[in-house]
Every structure is written in structure tokens, then in C-alpha cells.
Amino acid sequence: MRKKIVAGNWKMNGTYTDSLNLFNSLRSSENEFPQNVEVMVAPPYLYLHDLLKIGSSKIKVISQNCSSKSKGAFTGEISVSMLRSISIDCSIVGHSERRIIYGESISDISEKVKQLLSENMQVVFCVGEQLEERKSDNHFKVINEQLISIYSVDPSLFSKIIVAYEPVWAIGTGETASPEQAQEMHAFIRSKLREVYANAADQTRILYGGSVKPDNAAELFSQADVDGGLVGGAALQATDFIKIIQAAG
Ligand code: PEP
């Protein structure tokens, strides 16, 4: 039985005070979180340390990104060992905003996965096709290509990988993949993982992301291969995010 995960990606939103308030609102409701759901939030780098210091036994604070390099003259970058040094042990990588807006290639993302695993960190590894790729019926091919970044992970470390399927056409657009479209792609991803990690693929959590809201979360999360969600916009409102967490229970 895979334990569901609901992760909130705050992206580049909110002042320091907004972020503390949001985190504290979530903490004040954490006793209402279902026992069988893991909750994560990914605030901007700048706030990670203070949110960790506030702490929560039910909400894991994770990073939105990390550098593909280990250290050195890389102005503005944050390395995995820096994250580790403040007790962060999980990061999102390969988000479509990093792939598309910042031009991160499959090999950049593969390097980030390697960096994270070298520090024994968990990885929320995002994949997703663009609208034209779905319209031209290339979505399975595109996702399979993106999965290359995790096909070479040492099997002993594969349990550190969480996959997030986030169709780009559904991110921040209000348009959600139908539960059937999500299930079809999640089952495809799991079948591809099974070819490489026969023993681990059935344990891998595959999250759905793309306009998850309180009113569509339960149906998406009820699909056989949907193990929770990666939530953007709706994670910025404590009441909505809590409803989504409860929908996963
Ligand atoms: C995301 O960017 O990870 C995301 C899923 O955003 P939204 O929920 O706003 O579509």
C-alpha cells in the first residue's frame, strides 16, 4: 500500500511574513491531516531555514530546486550539500518551469538527480508534456524521454524517487487532466519504471500536478496509480490546501 503525498509548491510567491503565516495556518490544522497522507511544502529558498526552525511533525519542508553542480563559482545557485547542511532532505527537480523558462535540459536534470542522491536526499522528479505534444499524440514518447533522468538511478537508491506527472497544459491554467487521462499516464509511467526497477516500481509514489483544487482532488486521487498531488496555486491558500490534503485521506 503506497502512502499518499500532498506537496505544495509555493514557487516565487509571498513575502517572508506571508510564508510564515501560511506555514503557521497549516500547522494549526495539522491534527486534522489524515494519518495516511504525507504533507510537504516547498517554500522559496530564502524561507527554508526559518520554516524548518518553526518545525512541524506533520509537514515536511522541501526545496523547489537545487544546483546541478556540487560547489564553486556558480553565482546565485544553491547546492545540495547546502540544503543538507540546514537539514533539508528532499527537493523538487525537473519542474516544467525550470525546463521551459530556464532551459534546463534532460542532462541538467539528470545531474541534479545524481547530486541529490549522492547526499541521500529524496527527489520529487517532475515530468510533463506540452499541449502540442499531447495534441500530436506524442505525450507518451515525451514522458518516456524525460524519465531517462531516473532510469540510471542505482536500484538501491530508487526508493528515494517520487515522480510527479504534471502536464504543462494543466499547470496554472485552471484546466485539469481528467481523472482518466491522469490514470492512463500514471499507469504508463509505472509500467516503464517496472521495466527497469521490477521490484520497486509498485512502491514508487506517482503524484499528479496541474490545477489540483479542493473540488477535483478526491476524484484524481482515487485513481489506482495516482498517489497524491503536487499543488501550485491552491497550496497558497491554507484552507484550500487543507481540503486537498483531506481529499487524499
Ligand atoms: C505546479 O506548478 O507544480 C502546479 C501543479 O501548479 P498549479 O497547481 O497551480 O497548476
Short mmCIF file of C-alpha atoms and ligand atoms in Angstrom, two decimals:
data_model
loop_
_atom_site.label_atom_id
_atom_site.label_comp_id
_atom_site.label_asym_id
_atom_site.label_seq_id
_atom_site.Cartn_x
_atom_site.Cartn_y
_atom_site.Cartn_z
CA MET A 1 0.00 0.00 0.00
CA ARG A 2 1.57 3.28 -1.10
CA LYS A 3 1.17 6.18 1.31
CA LYS A 4 -0.23 9.23 -0.47
CA ILE A 5 1.69 12.51 -0.62
CA VAL A 6 0.29 16.01 -1.00
CA ALA A 7 3.04 18.53 -1.70
CA GLY A 8 2.59 22.28 -2.07
CA ASN A 9 4.93 24.16 -4.39
CA TRP A 10 4.82 27.82 -3.35
CA LYS A 11 7.02 28.86 -6.27
CA MET A 12 8.14 32.54 -6.17
CA ASN A 13 5.19 33.77 -4.15
CA GLY A 14 4.75 35.59 -0.88
CA THR A 15 6.84 37.76 1.40
CA TYR A 16 8.64 36.34 4.40
CA THR A 17 5.66 37.21 6.62
CA ASP A 18 3.16 35.69 4.16
CA SER A 19 5.14 32.45 4.18
CA LEU A 20 5.35 32.28 7.97
CA ASN A 21 1.62 32.96 8.21
CA LEU A 22 0.80 30.28 5.64
CA PHE A 23 3.03 27.74 7.37
CA ASN A 24 1.55 28.58 10.77
CA SER A 25 -2.01 28.26 9.43
CA LEU A 26 -1.18 24.80 8.10
CA ARG A 27 0.47 23.83 11.38
CA SER A 28 -2.54 24.92 13.38
CA SER A 29 -4.66 22.42 11.41
CA GLU A 30 -2.13 19.61 11.22
CA ASN A 31 -4.05 17.46 13.68
CA GLU A 32 -6.83 17.28 11.08
CA PHE A 33 -4.49 15.83 8.44
CA PRO A 34 -5.31 12.20 7.64
CA GLN A 35 -2.77 9.77 9.17
CA ASN A 36 -2.19 8.05 5.86
CA VAL A 37 -1.06 11.17 3.96
CA GLU A 38 2.43 12.72 3.90
CA VAL A 39 2.35 16.50 3.59
CA MET A 40 5.19 18.57 2.11
CA VAL A 41 5.64 22.24 1.33
CA ALA A 42 8.29 23.79 -0.91
CA PRO A 43 8.74 27.46 0.00
CA PRO A 44 11.25 29.79 -1.68
CA TYR A 45 14.87 29.01 -0.69
CA LEU A 46 15.09 32.17 1.41
CA TYR A 47 12.48 30.96 3.89
CA LEU A 48 13.51 27.32 4.19
CA HIS A 49 15.63 27.69 7.28
CA ASP A 50 13.10 29.67 9.30
CA LEU A 51 10.25 27.31 8.43
CA LEU A 52 12.43 24.38 9.48
CA LYS A 53 13.15 26.14 12.76
CA ILE A 54 9.42 26.64 13.38
CA GLY A 55 9.04 22.98 12.51
CA SER A 56 6.11 20.62 12.34
CA SER A 57 5.76 16.93 12.97
CA LYS A 58 3.32 16.60 10.06
CA ILE A 59 4.64 18.96 7.40
CA LYS A 60 7.93 18.27 5.69
CA VAL A 61 9.72 21.34 4.32
CA ILE A 62 11.39 20.62 0.98
CA SER A 63 13.28 22.57 -1.67
CA GLN A 64 11.86 23.69 -5.03
CA ASN A 65 15.15 23.20 -6.85
CA CYS A 66 18.88 22.64 -6.42
CA SER A 67 22.04 23.16 -8.41
CA SER A 68 23.41 20.53 -10.77
CA LYS A 69 26.91 21.45 -9.54
CA SER A 70 28.41 20.50 -6.21
CA LYS A 71 30.19 23.78 -5.35
CA GLY A 72 32.19 26.69 -6.70
CA ALA A 73 31.79 29.73 -8.90
CA PHE A 74 28.11 29.42 -9.76
CA THR A 75 26.63 32.75 -8.70
CA GLY A 76 23.09 32.55 -7.39
CA GLU A 77 22.99 28.76 -7.18
CA ILE A 78 22.21 26.62 -4.13
CA SER A 79 23.94 23.27 -3.85
CA VAL A 80 22.52 20.04 -2.49
CA SER A 81 25.11 19.99 0.31
CA MET A 82 23.99 23.50 1.34
CA LEU A 83 20.42 22.24 1.55
CA ARG A 84 21.60 19.21 3.51
CA SER A 85 23.53 21.45 5.89
CA ILE A 86 20.30 23.12 7.03
CA SER A 87 18.55 19.69 7.29
CA ILE A 88 16.58 19.73 4.05
CA ASP A 89 16.39 16.17 2.76
CA CYS A 90 14.13 16.42 -0.27
CA SER A 91 13.91 18.58 -3.39
CA ILE A 92 11.72 19.00 -6.43
CA VAL A 93 13.63 18.74 -9.73
CA GLY A 94 12.66 18.98 -13.37
CA HIS A 95 9.63 21.19 -12.84
CA SER A 96 8.35 22.32 -16.25
CA GLU A 97 9.00 25.96 -15.28
CA ARG A 98 12.68 25.05 -14.85
CA ARG A 99 12.74 23.02 -18.06
CA ILE A 100 10.92 25.61 -20.19
CA ILE A 101 11.64 29.06 -18.71
CA TYR A 102 15.22 28.33 -17.58
CA GLY A 103 16.06 25.94 -20.39
CA GLU A 104 17.09 23.03 -18.16
CA SER A 105 17.92 20.04 -20.31
CA ILE A 106 17.38 16.38 -19.56
CA SER A 107 21.11 16.12 -18.79
CA ASP A 108 20.98 19.09 -16.35
CA ILE A 109 18.09 17.41 -14.59
CA SER A 110 19.89 14.05 -14.55
CA GLU A 111 22.84 15.79 -12.85
CA LYS A 112 20.54 17.28 -10.23
CA VAL A 113 19.06 13.86 -9.52
CA LYS A 114 22.61 12.50 -9.11
CA GLN A 115 23.58 15.35 -6.77
CA LEU A 116 20.51 14.75 -4.61
CA LEU A 117 21.03 11.01 -4.41
CA SER A 118 24.71 11.49 -3.58
CA GLU A 119 23.52 13.26 -0.41
CA ASN A 120 20.88 10.59 0.20
CA MET A 121 18.08 13.09 -0.45
CA GLN A 122 14.56 12.33 -1.63
CA VAL A 123 13.71 13.56 -5.13
CA VAL A 124 10.34 14.80 -6.38
CA PHE A 125 11.07 14.29 -10.05
CA CYS A 126 8.66 16.14 -12.38
CA VAL A 127 7.73 15.19 -15.92
CA GLY A 128 5.08 16.62 -18.20
CA GLU A 129 4.21 17.13 -21.84
CA GLN A 130 3.23 20.37 -23.53
CA LEU A 131 -0.12 20.88 -25.23
CA GLU A 132 1.21 20.46 -28.78
CA GLU A 133 2.90 17.23 -27.74
CA ARG A 134 -0.39 15.85 -26.46
CA LYS A 135 -2.32 17.10 -29.47
CA SER A 136 0.14 15.39 -31.80
CA ASP A 137 -0.14 12.20 -29.75
CA ASN A 138 3.49 12.35 -28.67
CA HIS A 139 2.84 12.60 -24.94
CA PHE A 140 3.91 9.05 -24.03
CA LYS A 141 7.11 9.42 -26.05
CA VAL A 142 7.95 12.76 -24.40
CA ILE A 143 7.35 11.45 -20.90
CA ASN A 144 9.43 8.36 -21.60
CA GLU A 145 12.30 10.60 -22.77
CA GLN A 146 12.07 12.73 -19.63
CA LEU A 147 12.12 9.61 -17.47
CA ILE A 148 15.65 8.91 -18.81
CA SER A 149 16.94 11.06 -15.92
CA ILE A 150 15.87 8.39 -13.45
CA TYR A 151 16.36 5.22 -15.50
CA SER A 152 20.02 5.01 -14.47
CA VAL A 153 19.46 5.50 -10.74
CA ASP A 154 21.11 2.78 -8.69
CA PRO A 155 18.32 0.35 -7.73
CA SER A 156 19.38 0.58 -4.08
CA LEU A 157 18.54 4.32 -4.19
CA PHE A 158 15.37 4.13 -6.24
CA SER A 159 13.14 4.27 -3.17
CA LYS A 160 14.26 7.92 -2.85
CA ILE A 161 12.44 8.83 -6.06
CA ILE A 162 8.92 10.26 -6.12
CA VAL A 163 7.59 11.04 -9.61
CA ALA A 164 5.23 13.94 -10.32
CA TYR A 165 3.31 13.87 -13.60
CA GLU A 166 2.43 17.45 -14.43
CA PRO A 167 1.01 18.05 -17.90
CA VAL A 168 2.24 21.54 -18.79
CA TRP A 169 -1.13 22.48 -20.31
CA ALA A 170 -2.74 21.95 -16.90
CA ILE A 171 -0.28 23.93 -14.77
CA GLY A 172 -1.71 27.21 -13.54
CA THR A 173 -4.30 27.19 -16.34
CA GLY A 174 -7.33 26.00 -14.42
CA GLU A 175 -7.54 23.13 -16.90
CA THR A 176 -7.04 19.79 -15.18
CA ALA A 177 -6.26 16.45 -16.78
CA SER A 178 -9.34 14.28 -16.47
CA PRO A 179 -9.02 11.50 -13.89
CA GLU A 180 -8.87 9.05 -16.83
CA GLN A 181 -6.07 10.99 -18.57
CA ALA A 182 -4.12 11.16 -15.32
CA GLN A 183 -4.60 7.45 -14.59
CA GLU A 184 -3.61 6.49 -18.15
CA MET A 185 -0.33 8.39 -17.91
CA HIS A 186 0.43 7.29 -14.34
CA ALA A 187 -0.09 3.66 -15.34
CA PHE A 188 2.22 4.21 -18.33
CA ILE A 189 4.91 5.75 -16.09
CA ARG A 190 4.64 2.87 -13.63
CA SER A 191 4.87 0.32 -16.44
CA LYS A 192 8.05 1.98 -17.76
CA LEU A 193 9.55 2.08 -14.26
CA ARG A 194 8.69 -1.60 -13.83
CA GLU A 195 10.81 -2.43 -16.90
CA VAL A 196 13.87 -1.01 -15.11
CA TYR A 197 13.01 -1.40 -11.41
CA ALA A 198 10.85 -4.51 -11.35
CA ASN A 199 10.93 -4.74 -7.58
CA ALA A 200 10.49 -1.08 -6.72
CA ALA A 201 8.07 0.38 -9.26
CA ASP A 202 4.97 -0.75 -7.41
CA GLN A 203 6.18 1.14 -4.33
CA THR A 204 7.01 4.38 -6.20
CA ARG A 205 4.67 7.25 -5.47
CA ILE A 206 3.47 9.00 -8.65
CA LEU A 207 1.85 12.36 -7.92
CA TYR A 208 -0.43 14.30 -10.24
CA GLY A 209 0.06 18.06 -10.67
CA GLY A 210 -1.85 20.58 -12.73
CA SER A 211 -4.67 22.74 -11.35
CA VAL A 212 -5.47 20.40 -8.46
CA LYS A 213 -8.22 22.11 -6.44
CA PRO A 214 -10.41 21.13 -3.49
CA ASP A 215 -13.24 20.19 -5.86
CA ASN A 216 -11.28 17.87 -8.17
CA ALA A 217 -8.69 16.41 -5.79
CA ALA A 218 -10.69 13.46 -4.43
CA GLU A 219 -11.53 12.09 -7.87
CA LEU A 220 -7.98 12.45 -9.14
CA PHE A 221 -6.53 10.85 -6.00
CA SER A 222 -8.95 7.94 -6.20
CA GLN A 223 -7.33 6.68 -9.42
CA ALA A 224 -5.37 3.46 -8.94
CA ASP A 225 -1.96 4.87 -9.88
CA VAL A 226 -2.39 8.43 -8.59
CA ASP A 227 -0.63 8.58 -5.23
CA GLY A 228 -1.40 12.18 -4.34
CA GLY A 229 -0.65 15.58 -5.80
CA LEU A 230 1.87 18.32 -6.38
CA VAL A 231 -0.13 21.50 -5.93
CA GLY A 232 0.80 25.02 -7.04
CA GLY A 233 -1.81 27.80 -6.85
CA ALA A 234 -4.16 26.05 -4.41
CA ALA A 235 -1.26 25.46 -2.00
CA LEU A 236 -1.04 29.20 -1.34
CA GLN A 237 -4.37 29.25 0.50
CA ALA A 238 -4.27 27.26 3.71
CA THR A 239 -7.99 26.41 3.60
CA ASP A 240 -7.78 25.05 0.05
CA PHE A 241 -4.56 23.15 0.68
CA ILE A 242 -6.00 21.55 3.82
CA LYS A 243 -9.09 20.43 1.86
CA ILE A 244 -6.80 18.85 -0.76
CA ILE A 245 -4.82 17.07 1.97
CA GLN A 246 -8.04 15.75 3.43
CA ALA A 247 -9.19 14.59 -0.02
CA ALA A 248 -6.14 12.31 -0.15
CA GLY A 249 -7.05 10.55 3.12
C1 PEP B 1 2.82 23.16 -10.28
O1 PEP B 1 3.35 24.10 -10.85
O2 PEP B 1 3.53 22.27 -9.76
C2 PEP B 1 1.37 23.10 -10.27
C3 PEP B 1 0.82 21.94 -10.25
O3 PEP B 1 0.70 24.31 -10.33
P1 PEP B 1 -0.90 24.52 -10.29
O4 PEP B 1 -1.44 23.63 -9.20
O5 PEP B 1 -1.08 25.96 -9.99
O6 PEP B 1 -1.42 24.13 -11.63
#
